[in-house]
Coordinates of C-alpha atoms in Angstrom, one line a residue:
M1 CA 57.0 -14.2 -40.0
T2 CA 54.5 -13.3 -37.3
R3 CA 55.6 -14.4 -33.8
T4 CA 53.8 -14.5 -30.5
S5 CA 55.5 -14.2 -27.2
A6 CA 55.7 -16.2 -24.0
P7 CA 56.5 -14.7 -20.6
V8 CA 59.6 -15.5 -18.6
D9 CA 60.4 -14.1 -15.2
A10 CA 58.8 -10.8 -15.8
P11 CA 60.7 -8.0 -14.0
G12 CA 58.8 -5.5 -11.9
A13 CA 55.6 -7.6 -11.6
D14 CA 54.8 -6.0 -8.2
A15 CA 55.5 -2.6 -9.7
W16 CA 53.0 -3.2 -12.5
E17 CA 50.3 -4.3 -10.1
G18 CA 50.9 -1.2 -8.1
L19 CA 50.5 1.0 -11.2
V20 CA 47.2 -0.8 -12.1
T21 CA 45.9 -0.3 -8.5
T22 CA 46.8 3.4 -8.7
A23 CA 44.9 3.8 -12.0
L24 CA 41.9 2.1 -10.5
L25 CA 41.8 4.2 -7.3
G26 CA 42.8 7.4 -9.0
T27 CA 45.8 9.6 -8.5
D28 CA 43.8 11.8 -6.1
R29 CA 43.6 8.9 -3.6
R30 CA 46.9 7.2 -4.4
T31 CA 50.0 9.0 -5.7
P32 CA 52.2 7.1 -8.2
P33 CA 55.6 6.0 -6.9
G34 CA 58.2 8.8 -7.3
A35 CA 55.7 11.5 -8.0
A36 CA 54.3 14.3 -6.0
P37 CA 50.6 14.8 -5.4
G38 CA 48.9 17.4 -7.6
P39 CA 47.8 18.0 -11.2
D40 CA 51.0 16.3 -12.6
A41 CA 50.3 13.0 -10.9
P42 CA 48.2 11.5 -13.8
L43 CA 51.0 12.3 -16.3
A44 CA 53.5 10.7 -14.0
L45 CA 51.4 7.6 -13.8
L46 CA 51.2 7.3 -17.6
D47 CA 55.0 7.8 -17.9
A48 CA 55.6 5.1 -15.3
A49 CA 53.2 2.7 -17.0
A50 CA 55.0 3.3 -20.4
V51 CA 58.4 2.6 -18.8
E52 CA 57.1 -0.5 -17.1
T53 CA 55.5 -1.8 -20.3
V54 CA 58.9 -1.6 -22.1
R55 CA 60.5 -3.5 -19.2
R56 CA 57.9 -6.2 -19.3
R57 CA 58.2 -6.7 -23.0
A58 CA 61.9 -6.8 -22.8
G59 CA 61.6 -9.8 -20.5
L60 CA 59.8 -11.9 -23.0
R61 CA 61.4 -14.6 -25.1
P62 CA 60.2 -15.1 -28.7
A63 CA 57.9 -18.2 -29.0
R64 CA 57.2 -20.6 -31.8
A65 CA 55.2 -19.1 -34.5
A66 CA 51.6 -20.2 -34.6
E67 CA 50.2 -21.8 -37.7
R68 CA 48.3 -19.5 -40.0
P69 CA 44.6 -20.4 -40.3
Q70 CA 43.5 -21.7 -43.6
A71 CA 42.1 -19.2 -46.0
A72 CA 38.3 -18.5 -45.9
P73 CA 36.4 -20.4 -48.6
E74 CA 35.2 -18.6 -51.7
D75 CA 31.7 -17.5 -51.9
V76 CA 30.7 -17.9 -55.6
R77 CA 27.4 -16.1 -55.3
P78 CA 27.1 -12.7 -57.0
A79 CA 28.0 -9.6 -55.0
L80 CA 25.4 -7.3 -53.6
P81 CA 24.6 -4.2 -55.7
P82 CA 26.3 -1.2 -54.0
A83 CA 23.0 0.5 -53.0
A84 CA 21.8 -2.8 -51.3
A85 CA 25.2 -3.1 -49.5
R86 CA 24.8 0.4 -48.1
R87 CA 21.3 -0.4 -47.0
L88 CA 22.5 -3.6 -45.2
A89 CA 25.2 -1.7 -43.4
M90 CA 22.5 0.8 -42.2
L91 CA 20.2 -1.9 -41.0
L92 CA 23.0 -3.7 -39.1
A93 CA 24.1 -0.4 -37.5
D94 CA 20.7 0.2 -36.0
R95 CA 20.3 -1.2 -32.4
P96 CA 17.0 -1.7 -30.6
G97 CA 16.3 0.7 -27.8
P98 CA 15.1 -0.2 -24.3
S99 CA 11.8 -2.0 -24.2
G100 CA 8.8 0.1 -23.1
G101 CA 5.3 0.8 -24.1
G102 CA 4.0 1.7 -27.6
R103 CA 6.6 2.9 -30.0
R104 CA 6.8 6.6 -30.6
G105 CA 8.1 8.7 -33.5
A106 CA 7.7 8.5 -37.2
A107 CA 11.0 6.8 -37.9
P108 CA 10.9 3.1 -39.1
D109 CA 12.0 0.3 -36.9
L110 CA 15.0 -0.9 -38.8
T111 CA 15.5 -4.0 -36.7
E112 CA 12.2 -5.3 -37.9
L113 CA 13.1 -4.6 -41.5
L114 CA 16.3 -6.7 -41.4
P115 CA 14.5 -10.1 -41.6
Q116 CA 12.6 -8.9 -44.7
W117 CA 15.8 -7.6 -46.3
L118 CA 17.6 -10.9 -45.6
A119 CA 14.6 -12.9 -47.1
L120 CA 14.8 -10.8 -50.3
A121 CA 18.6 -11.1 -50.6
N122 CA 18.4 -14.9 -50.1
A123 CA 15.7 -15.2 -52.7
R124 CA 18.0 -13.3 -55.2
G125 CA 21.0 -15.4 -54.3
F126 CA 23.4 -12.6 -53.3
A127 CA 26.6 -12.9 -51.2
P128 CA 27.3 -10.4 -48.5
P129 CA 30.3 -8.0 -48.5
P130 CA 33.0 -9.6 -46.3
Q131 CA 33.3 -6.5 -44.1
V132 CA 29.7 -6.8 -42.8
L133 CA 30.0 -10.5 -41.7
P134 CA 31.0 -9.6 -38.1
A135 CA 28.1 -7.3 -37.7
L136 CA 25.8 -9.8 -39.3
L137 CA 26.9 -12.6 -36.9
D138 CA 26.5 -10.2 -34.0
A139 CA 23.0 -9.5 -35.0
A140 CA 22.2 -13.2 -35.4
R141 CA 23.8 -13.9 -32.0
G142 CA 21.3 -11.5 -30.3
R143 CA 18.2 -12.7 -32.2
T144 CA 17.5 -16.4 -32.6
D145 CA 14.6 -15.7 -35.0
L146 CA 17.1 -14.1 -37.3
R147 CA 19.6 -16.9 -37.4
P148 CA 18.3 -19.2 -40.3
A149 CA 18.1 -16.3 -42.8
A150 CA 21.2 -14.5 -41.5
L151 CA 23.4 -17.6 -41.6
G152 CA 22.0 -18.6 -45.0
F153 CA 22.9 -15.2 -46.4
A154 CA 26.3 -15.1 -44.6
G155 CA 27.3 -18.3 -46.3
P156 CA 30.5 -20.4 -45.8
R157 CA 32.7 -17.5 -44.7
A158 CA 30.5 -17.1 -41.6
L159 CA 31.3 -20.6 -40.5
W160 CA 35.0 -19.9 -41.1
L161 CA 34.8 -16.9 -38.8
A162 CA 32.7 -18.7 -36.2
R163 CA 35.6 -21.2 -35.7
L164 CA 37.8 -18.3 -34.8
N165 CA 35.5 -16.5 -32.3
P166 CA 33.8 -18.2 -29.4
D167 CA 31.0 -15.6 -29.4
W168 CA 29.9 -16.9 -32.8
R169 CA 30.0 -20.6 -32.1
F170 CA 26.2 -20.7 -32.3
A171 CA 26.6 -20.5 -36.1
L172 CA 28.4 -23.9 -36.0
R173 CA 25.6 -25.4 -33.9
A174 CA 22.9 -23.9 -36.1
A175 CA 24.5 -25.1 -39.4
P176 CA 23.5 -28.5 -40.7
G177 CA 25.8 -31.1 -39.2
G178 CA 27.4 -28.6 -36.9
G179 CA 29.2 -26.9 -39.7
A180 CA 30.4 -30.2 -41.3
A181 CA 29.9 -30.7 -45.0
L182 CA 27.5 -33.4 -45.9
P183 CA 28.6 -36.0 -48.4
H184 CA 27.2 -35.9 -51.9
L185 CA 23.8 -37.6 -51.6
Q186 CA 24.7 -39.8 -54.6
D187 CA 27.8 -41.0 -52.7
D188 CA 26.3 -44.2 -51.1
D189 CA 29.5 -45.1 -49.2
G190 CA 29.9 -41.6 -47.8
V191 CA 26.3 -41.4 -46.8
R192 CA 26.4 -44.7 -45.0
R193 CA 29.6 -43.9 -43.3
L194 CA 28.3 -40.6 -41.9
W195 CA 25.1 -42.2 -40.8
Q196 CA 27.0 -44.9 -38.9
E197 CA 29.8 -42.8 -37.5
G198 CA 28.6 -39.2 -37.5
L199 CA 27.5 -37.1 -34.6
F200 CA 23.8 -36.8 -33.8
A201 CA 23.4 -33.4 -35.4
E202 CA 25.2 -34.6 -38.5
R203 CA 22.9 -37.6 -38.8
V204 CA 19.8 -35.5 -38.4
A205 CA 21.0 -33.1 -41.1
L206 CA 21.8 -36.1 -43.4
L207 CA 18.4 -37.7 -42.8
S208 CA 16.6 -34.4 -43.5
A209 CA 18.6 -33.7 -46.6
L210 CA 17.9 -37.2 -48.0
R211 CA 14.2 -37.1 -47.0
S212 CA 13.7 -33.9 -49.0
R213 CA 15.1 -35.5 -52.1
T214 CA 14.6 -39.2 -52.0
P215 CA 12.2 -40.1 -49.1
A216 CA 12.5 -43.9 -49.6
T217 CA 16.3 -43.7 -49.2
A218 CA 16.0 -41.8 -46.0
R219 CA 13.5 -44.2 -44.6
D220 CA 15.6 -47.3 -45.6
L221 CA 18.7 -45.7 -43.9
L222 CA 16.7 -45.1 -40.7
A223 CA 15.4 -48.6 -40.8
S224 CA 18.9 -50.1 -41.1
T225 CA 19.8 -48.9 -37.6
W226 CA 16.4 -48.4 -35.9
G227 CA 16.8 -51.2 -33.4
T228 CA 20.1 -49.9 -32.0
E229 CA 19.1 -46.2 -31.7
R230 CA 18.4 -44.5 -28.3
A231 CA 14.7 -43.7 -27.6
E232 CA 15.2 -39.9 -27.8
D233 CA 17.1 -40.3 -31.0
R234 CA 14.4 -42.5 -32.5
L235 CA 11.8 -39.9 -31.7
M236 CA 13.8 -37.1 -33.5
F237 CA 14.6 -39.3 -36.5
L238 CA 10.9 -40.4 -36.8
D239 CA 9.8 -36.8 -36.8
S240 CA 11.9 -36.2 -39.9
L241 CA 9.5 -38.5 -41.8
R242 CA 6.9 -35.7 -41.9
E243 CA 8.7 -34.4 -44.9
G244 CA 7.4 -36.3 -47.9
L245 CA 5.1 -38.5 -45.8
G246 CA 3.4 -41.0 -48.1
P247 CA 1.8 -44.5 -48.3
D248 CA 5.2 -46.1 -48.7
D249 CA 6.1 -45.2 -45.2
E250 CA 3.1 -47.1 -43.7
A251 CA 4.9 -50.4 -43.1
F252 CA 7.8 -48.8 -41.2
L253 CA 5.4 -46.7 -39.1
E254 CA 3.3 -49.7 -38.3
Q255 CA 6.5 -51.4 -36.9
A256 CA 7.1 -48.3 -34.8
L257 CA 3.7 -48.7 -33.2
A258 CA 5.3 -51.5 -31.2
D259 CA 8.2 -49.4 -30.0
R260 CA 9.1 -49.6 -26.3
S261 CA 9.0 -45.7 -26.1
R262 CA 5.5 -44.2 -25.6
N263 CA 6.5 -41.0 -27.3
V264 CA 7.8 -42.9 -30.3
R265 CA 4.5 -44.9 -30.5
A266 CA 2.5 -41.7 -30.3
T267 CA 4.4 -40.0 -33.1
A268 CA 4.1 -43.0 -35.3
A269 CA 0.4 -43.1 -34.7
E270 CA 0.1 -39.4 -35.5
L271 CA 1.9 -39.9 -38.8
L272 CA -0.2 -42.9 -39.7
S273 CA -3.4 -41.0 -39.0
A274 CA -2.3 -38.3 -41.4
L275 CA -2.4 -41.0 -44.1
P276 CA -6.2 -41.5 -44.6
G277 CA -5.6 -44.8 -46.5
S278 CA -3.5 -46.4 -43.8
A279 CA -4.6 -49.5 -41.8
L280 CA -4.4 -47.5 -38.6
A281 CA -6.7 -44.9 -40.0
A282 CA -9.2 -47.6 -40.9
R283 CA -9.0 -49.1 -37.4
M284 CA -9.6 -45.7 -35.9
A285 CA -12.5 -45.1 -38.2
V286 CA -14.2 -48.3 -37.1
R287 CA -13.8 -47.3 -33.4
A288 CA -15.0 -43.7 -34.0
E289 CA -18.0 -44.8 -36.1
A290 CA -19.1 -47.0 -33.1
C291 CA -19.2 -43.8 -31.0
V292 CA -21.0 -41.4 -33.4
A293 CA -24.3 -41.9 -35.3
I294 CA -27.4 -40.1 -36.6
D295 CA -30.4 -40.0 -34.3
H296 CA -33.8 -39.4 -35.9
T297 CA -36.1 -38.3 -33.1
R298 CA -39.8 -37.9 -33.8
S299 CA -41.6 -35.4 -31.6
A300 CA -45.4 -35.1 -31.5
R301 CA -46.9 -31.7 -32.0
P302 CA -50.4 -30.9 -30.6
S303 CA -53.0 -29.6 -32.9
G304 CA -53.1 -25.8 -33.4
T305 CA -49.5 -25.2 -32.6
G306 CA -48.8 -23.5 -36.0
G307 CA -45.7 -23.8 -37.9
G308 CA -47.5 -25.4 -40.9
I309 CA -47.7 -28.8 -39.2
P310 CA -51.2 -30.3 -39.3
G311 CA -52.7 -31.2 -35.9
G312 CA -51.6 -34.5 -34.6
A313 CA -48.6 -34.7 -37.0
T314 CA -45.1 -35.4 -35.8
Q315 CA -41.8 -33.6 -36.6
T316 CA -38.5 -35.4 -37.2
T317 CA -35.4 -33.8 -35.7
V318 CA -32.1 -35.0 -36.9
T319 CA -29.3 -34.9 -34.3
I320 CA -25.9 -36.5 -33.9
A321 CA -25.8 -39.0 -31.0
V322 CA -22.5 -39.7 -29.2
E323 CA -21.6 -42.7 -27.1
A324 CA -18.1 -42.3 -25.9
P325 CA -15.8 -45.3 -25.3
H326 CA -16.2 -47.0 -21.9
E327 CA -12.6 -48.3 -21.8
C328 CA -9.3 -47.9 -23.5
D329 CA -8.2 -51.4 -24.5
A330 CA -4.7 -52.6 -25.5
G331 CA -5.5 -52.2 -29.2
M332 CA -6.4 -48.6 -28.8
E333 CA -3.2 -47.9 -26.8
R334 CA -1.1 -49.6 -29.4
D335 CA -2.6 -47.3 -32.0
G336 CA -1.6 -44.3 -30.1
V337 CA -4.5 -43.5 -27.8
V338 CA -3.2 -42.2 -24.5
A339 CA -5.2 -43.9 -21.7
K340 CA -4.6 -41.4 -18.9
A341 CA -6.6 -38.2 -19.2
P342 CA -5.1 -34.9 -18.3
A343 CA -6.2 -33.3 -15.0
G344 CA -9.7 -31.8 -15.4
R345 CA -10.7 -34.0 -18.3
G346 CA -13.1 -36.9 -18.2
E347 CA -11.6 -40.2 -19.4
R348 CA -14.4 -41.0 -21.9
S349 CA -14.3 -37.6 -23.5
W350 CA -10.5 -37.8 -23.7
W351 CA -10.7 -41.2 -25.5
L352 CA -13.4 -40.0 -27.8
G353 CA -11.5 -36.9 -28.9
Q354 CA -8.4 -39.0 -29.8
L355 CA -10.5 -41.5 -31.8
V356 CA -12.3 -38.9 -33.8
E357 CA -9.1 -36.9 -34.4
A358 CA -7.3 -39.9 -35.9
A359 CA -10.2 -41.2 -38.0
P360 CA -10.2 -40.1 -41.7
L361 CA -12.6 -37.2 -42.2
G362 CA -14.1 -39.0 -45.2
T363 CA -15.6 -41.4 -42.7
W364 CA -18.2 -39.0 -41.6
S365 CA -20.0 -38.4 -44.9
R366 CA -20.5 -42.1 -45.2
R367 CA -21.4 -42.6 -41.6
L368 CA -23.8 -39.6 -41.3
G369 CA -26.1 -40.1 -44.3
G370 CA -23.9 -38.8 -47.2
R371 CA -24.0 -35.3 -45.8
T372 CA -21.3 -32.7 -46.7
P373 CA -18.9 -31.4 -44.1
R374 CA -20.9 -28.1 -43.9
D375 CA -24.1 -30.1 -43.3
I376 CA -22.6 -32.3 -40.7
V377 CA -21.1 -29.4 -38.7
A378 CA -24.5 -27.7 -38.8
L379 CA -26.3 -30.6 -37.1
P380 CA -27.0 -30.4 -33.4
V381 CA -25.1 -32.8 -31.2
A382 CA -27.0 -34.4 -28.3
D383 CA -26.2 -34.5 -24.6
G384 CA -23.6 -31.7 -24.6
W385 CA -21.0 -33.5 -26.8
Q386 CA -20.9 -30.8 -29.5
G387 CA -17.8 -29.0 -28.2
E388 CA -15.7 -32.2 -27.8
L389 CA -16.8 -33.6 -31.2
H390 CA -16.2 -30.4 -33.1
A391 CA -12.9 -29.7 -31.4
A392 CA -11.7 -33.2 -32.5
W393 CA -12.9 -32.5 -36.1
C394 CA -10.8 -29.3 -36.0
R395 CA -7.7 -31.2 -35.0
A396 CA -8.4 -33.8 -37.7
A397 CA -8.9 -31.1 -40.4
V398 CA -5.5 -29.6 -39.5
R399 CA -3.7 -32.9 -39.3
Q400 CA -5.1 -34.2 -42.6
R401 CA -4.9 -30.8 -44.3
D402 CA -8.6 -31.0 -45.4
A403 CA -9.7 -27.7 -46.8
A404 CA -13.4 -28.6 -47.1
W405 CA -13.7 -29.5 -43.4
S406 CA -11.7 -26.4 -42.4
R407 CA -14.2 -24.2 -44.3
A408 CA -17.1 -25.9 -42.6
L409 CA -15.6 -25.6 -39.1
L410 CA -14.5 -22.0 -39.7
G411 CA -18.0 -21.0 -40.9
D412 CA -18.8 -17.5 -42.2
P413 CA -16.3 -14.9 -40.9
S414 CA -19.2 -12.5 -40.2
A415 CA -21.0 -15.0 -38.0
P416 CA -21.9 -13.5 -34.6
E417 CA -19.7 -16.0 -32.7
A418 CA -16.8 -14.8 -34.9
G419 CA -16.2 -18.2 -36.3
G420 CA -17.7 -21.6 -37.0
P421 CA -19.3 -23.8 -34.3
G422 CA -16.2 -26.0 -34.1
A423 CA -13.7 -23.2 -33.9
V424 CA -13.8 -22.6 -30.2
S425 CA -10.7 -20.4 -30.0
L426 CA -8.6 -18.0 -32.1
A427 CA -5.7 -20.5 -32.0
E428 CA -7.9 -23.2 -33.6
R429 CA -9.2 -20.8 -36.3
A430 CA -5.6 -19.8 -37.1
K431 CA -4.7 -23.5 -37.5
L432 CA -7.7 -24.2 -39.7
L433 CA -6.9 -21.2 -41.9
G434 CA -3.4 -22.7 -42.4
T435 CA -5.0 -25.5 -44.5
L436 CA -6.5 -23.0 -47.0
G437 CA -4.8 -21.4 -49.9
A438 CA -3.2 -18.0 -49.4
A439 CA -5.9 -16.1 -51.3
E440 CA -8.8 -17.8 -49.5
R441 CA -7.1 -17.3 -46.2
A442 CA -6.6 -13.6 -46.8
E443 CA -10.2 -13.2 -47.9
W444 CA -11.6 -14.9 -44.8
V445 CA -9.5 -12.8 -42.4
A446 CA -10.5 -9.7 -44.3
G447 CA -14.2 -10.6 -43.7
F448 CA -13.5 -11.3 -40.1
I449 CA -11.9 -7.9 -39.6
A450 CA -14.7 -6.1 -41.5
A451 CA -17.3 -7.7 -39.2
H452 CA -15.4 -7.8 -35.8
G453 CA -12.6 -5.2 -36.0
L454 CA -9.0 -5.7 -35.1
S455 CA -9.2 -6.5 -31.4
E456 CA -9.2 -10.3 -32.0
A457 CA -7.5 -10.5 -35.4
F458 CA -3.8 -10.5 -34.4
Q459 CA -3.4 -14.3 -34.4
L460 CA -5.3 -14.7 -37.6
L461 CA -3.2 -12.1 -39.4
G462 CA -0.1 -14.0 -38.4
V463 CA -1.0 -17.0 -40.7
C464 CA -1.6 -14.8 -43.8
A465 CA 0.9 -14.8 -46.6
V466 CA 3.2 -11.7 -46.9
P467 CA 2.7 -9.3 -48.4
W468 CA -0.9 -9.2 -47.6
A469 CA -3.3 -9.5 -50.5
A470 CA -5.1 -6.3 -51.5
P471 CA -8.5 -7.1 -49.8
L472 CA -6.8 -7.9 -46.5
G473 CA -4.6 -4.9 -46.6
R474 CA -7.6 -2.6 -47.2
A475 CA -9.5 -4.3 -44.4
V476 CA -6.7 -3.6 -42.0
V477 CA -6.2 0.0 -43.0
D478 CA -10.0 0.6 -42.9
A479 CA -10.2 -0.9 -39.4
L480 CA -7.2 1.2 -38.2
N481 CA -8.9 4.3 -39.6
I482 CA -12.2 3.5 -37.8
A483 CA -10.2 3.1 -34.5
R484 CA -8.5 6.4 -35.1
D485 CA -11.9 8.1 -35.7
A486 CA -13.2 6.6 -32.4
G487 CA -10.6 8.7 -30.6
S488 CA -8.8 6.0 -28.7
Y489 CA -5.0 5.8 -28.3
P490 CA -3.2 3.8 -31.0
W491 CA -1.1 1.8 -28.5
S492 CA -3.8 -0.9 -28.1
F493 CA -3.3 -1.5 -31.8
S494 CA 0.5 -1.4 -31.8
G495 CA 0.7 -5.1 -32.5
V496 CA -1.4 -4.9 -35.6
M497 CA 0.4 -1.7 -36.6
G498 CA 3.7 -3.5 -36.3
L499 CA 2.4 -6.3 -38.5
A500 CA 1.1 -3.8 -41.1
E501 CA 4.6 -2.2 -41.3
R502 CA 6.1 -5.6 -42.1
C503 CA 3.2 -7.2 -44.1
L504 CA 1.2 -4.6 -45.9
D505 CA 2.0 -4.4 -49.6
P506 CA 4.3 -1.3 -50.1
S507 CA 2.1 -0.2 -53.0
E508 CA -0.6 0.7 -50.4
A509 CA 1.5 3.6 -49.1
S510 CA -0.1 6.1 -51.5
R511 CA -3.6 5.2 -50.1
L512 CA -2.4 6.2 -46.6
D513 CA -1.4 9.8 -47.4
A514 CA -4.9 11.0 -46.4
L515 CA -4.3 9.6 -42.9
L516 CA -1.2 11.5 -42.1
A517 CA -2.9 14.7 -41.0
V518 CA -3.9 15.2 -37.3
P519 CA -7.7 14.5 -37.2
D520 CA -10.3 16.6 -35.4
E521 CA -10.8 14.9 -32.1
P522 CA -14.4 14.1 -31.0
E523 CA -15.5 15.3 -27.5
N524 CA -15.0 11.9 -25.9
A525 CA -11.6 11.3 -27.5
S526 CA -8.5 10.6 -25.4
P527 CA -6.4 13.8 -25.1
G528 CA -3.8 14.0 -27.9
A529 CA -4.9 10.7 -29.5
G530 CA -5.1 12.3 -33.0
G531 CA -1.5 13.4 -32.9
Y532 CA -0.4 10.0 -31.9
W533 CA -2.4 8.4 -34.7
A534 CA -0.9 10.8 -37.3
E535 CA 2.6 9.8 -36.0
A536 CA 1.8 6.1 -36.2
F537 CA 0.5 6.4 -39.8
Q538 CA 3.5 8.5 -40.7
R539 CA 5.8 5.7 -39.5
L540 CA 3.7 3.1 -41.4
V541 CA 4.0 5.1 -44.7
T542 CA 7.7 5.7 -44.2
T543 CA 8.3 2.0 -43.5
L544 CA 6.4 0.9 -46.6
R545 CA 8.3 3.3 -48.8
L546 CA 11.6 2.1 -47.3
R547 CA 10.5 -1.5 -48.0
A548 CA 9.8 -0.6 -51.6
A549 CA 13.3 1.0 -51.9
M550 CA 14.9 -2.1 -50.4
A551 CA 13.2 -4.4 -53.0
E552 CA 14.2 -2.1 -55.8
E553 CA 17.9 -2.0 -54.6
L554 CA 17.9 -5.8 -54.6
G555 CA 16.3 -6.0 -58.0
A556 CA 13.3 -7.8 -56.6
A557 CA 9.9 -7.5 -58.3

């Protein structure tokens, strides 16, 4: 039986401290007791320490045996194939170097391949070899972005280990319910007991699990205790209703509009505005329609002005007229409109943006003469209101996941302004692209890169599905090749190159072989840029082939 030990009056405590002090100072500065200075002093110190160790242990009394920990739970998932297990050990053994400028060398960055490997392994449902769990937990400890995939792959044994090592306690916090097992969702008594008695993290996990399977049950459970919850908890619980949001949630959300917490009211209003058929959306539509209308302006043209217009005739110009609200009344505030504008924003424009953002987008075709979203976005807006109006339509298209409006606001990717009239920033374009299907998204970004290059494409590439579709991959490689031929250093494209290593389809590696040679440098090229580009492309090709090998080892298509 394994026993631990408890100290009694340890003999020679002062002697031990003296030996430790001598070891710290060094025998050149302090001679061990009973030894002469010189080359034999270190050996004398070690001999004295060995003797003192025996004396200290002899003065210990056997203590009560500690309880053995319970055995680790079984992991019933299939074991990794041997080649994949060796690859995982290699990826975990790699450590990131010190941060600096652009990466150098042709070797792949294994730390950036680990997330992809984990995603593939989780998709295939494999279990990790037990001996790699400590390294896997250490990797997840150092990288919060890695934790969901790493802990999902590590499985129940990782939580067992985390309870034994304080360094891995993050795994207990990151696991649903803080590592506690949720009751079976068909166990009504167990579900209700956990909801009423569980910790906050356990209740959030339970509500999220129920919402993903039976949204009505989760909503009814939340409603049963809504009046007794703290404001910050109500906000977190309400946010979980985004999953599976539907018309059946409207009555509960309408009640939440009267909540005493402003943040809860705002979240309830946002969720209701994402339901175009809700009563709140209808109220917002009425308010927004009162602010925006078609204006038919007739302008006289003098005779002989050309343009095919007869002398004395008039030309009709169709514009959008805007009259922003003059006040934010109590009804608007109840429906989620924030009355106080941020610093630097006018109150009226602030109120207008919130009304238009929350109104169903179907409102505008009816209000503006039956026009399509593309036709509406193309109309001029009077009195300088175009930016505010289009920005609000952008937010509405993202909130309501309206692909037709997103296309209209994005415009043609080759447009001189590098986007549609409403997409005033790359961040907004990225959000609009997120409402489109993966293939259409990739095609639009490929067109953007072909027209404008890579300098502004990084944010847009981040919303594209991985691996990149063939047209997008070709556009990125062609743009990198053009940058190489221009003779600049590759470091300004290191972000895009890093994305390509992770997102380019591995089958594209064969197309890159022609870019591995050092190109002839033009007269105005940066010194040595060609060699750096060849190195960067070599790293890209090596990484793509390594990703292909990883997928093959895991049996992934």
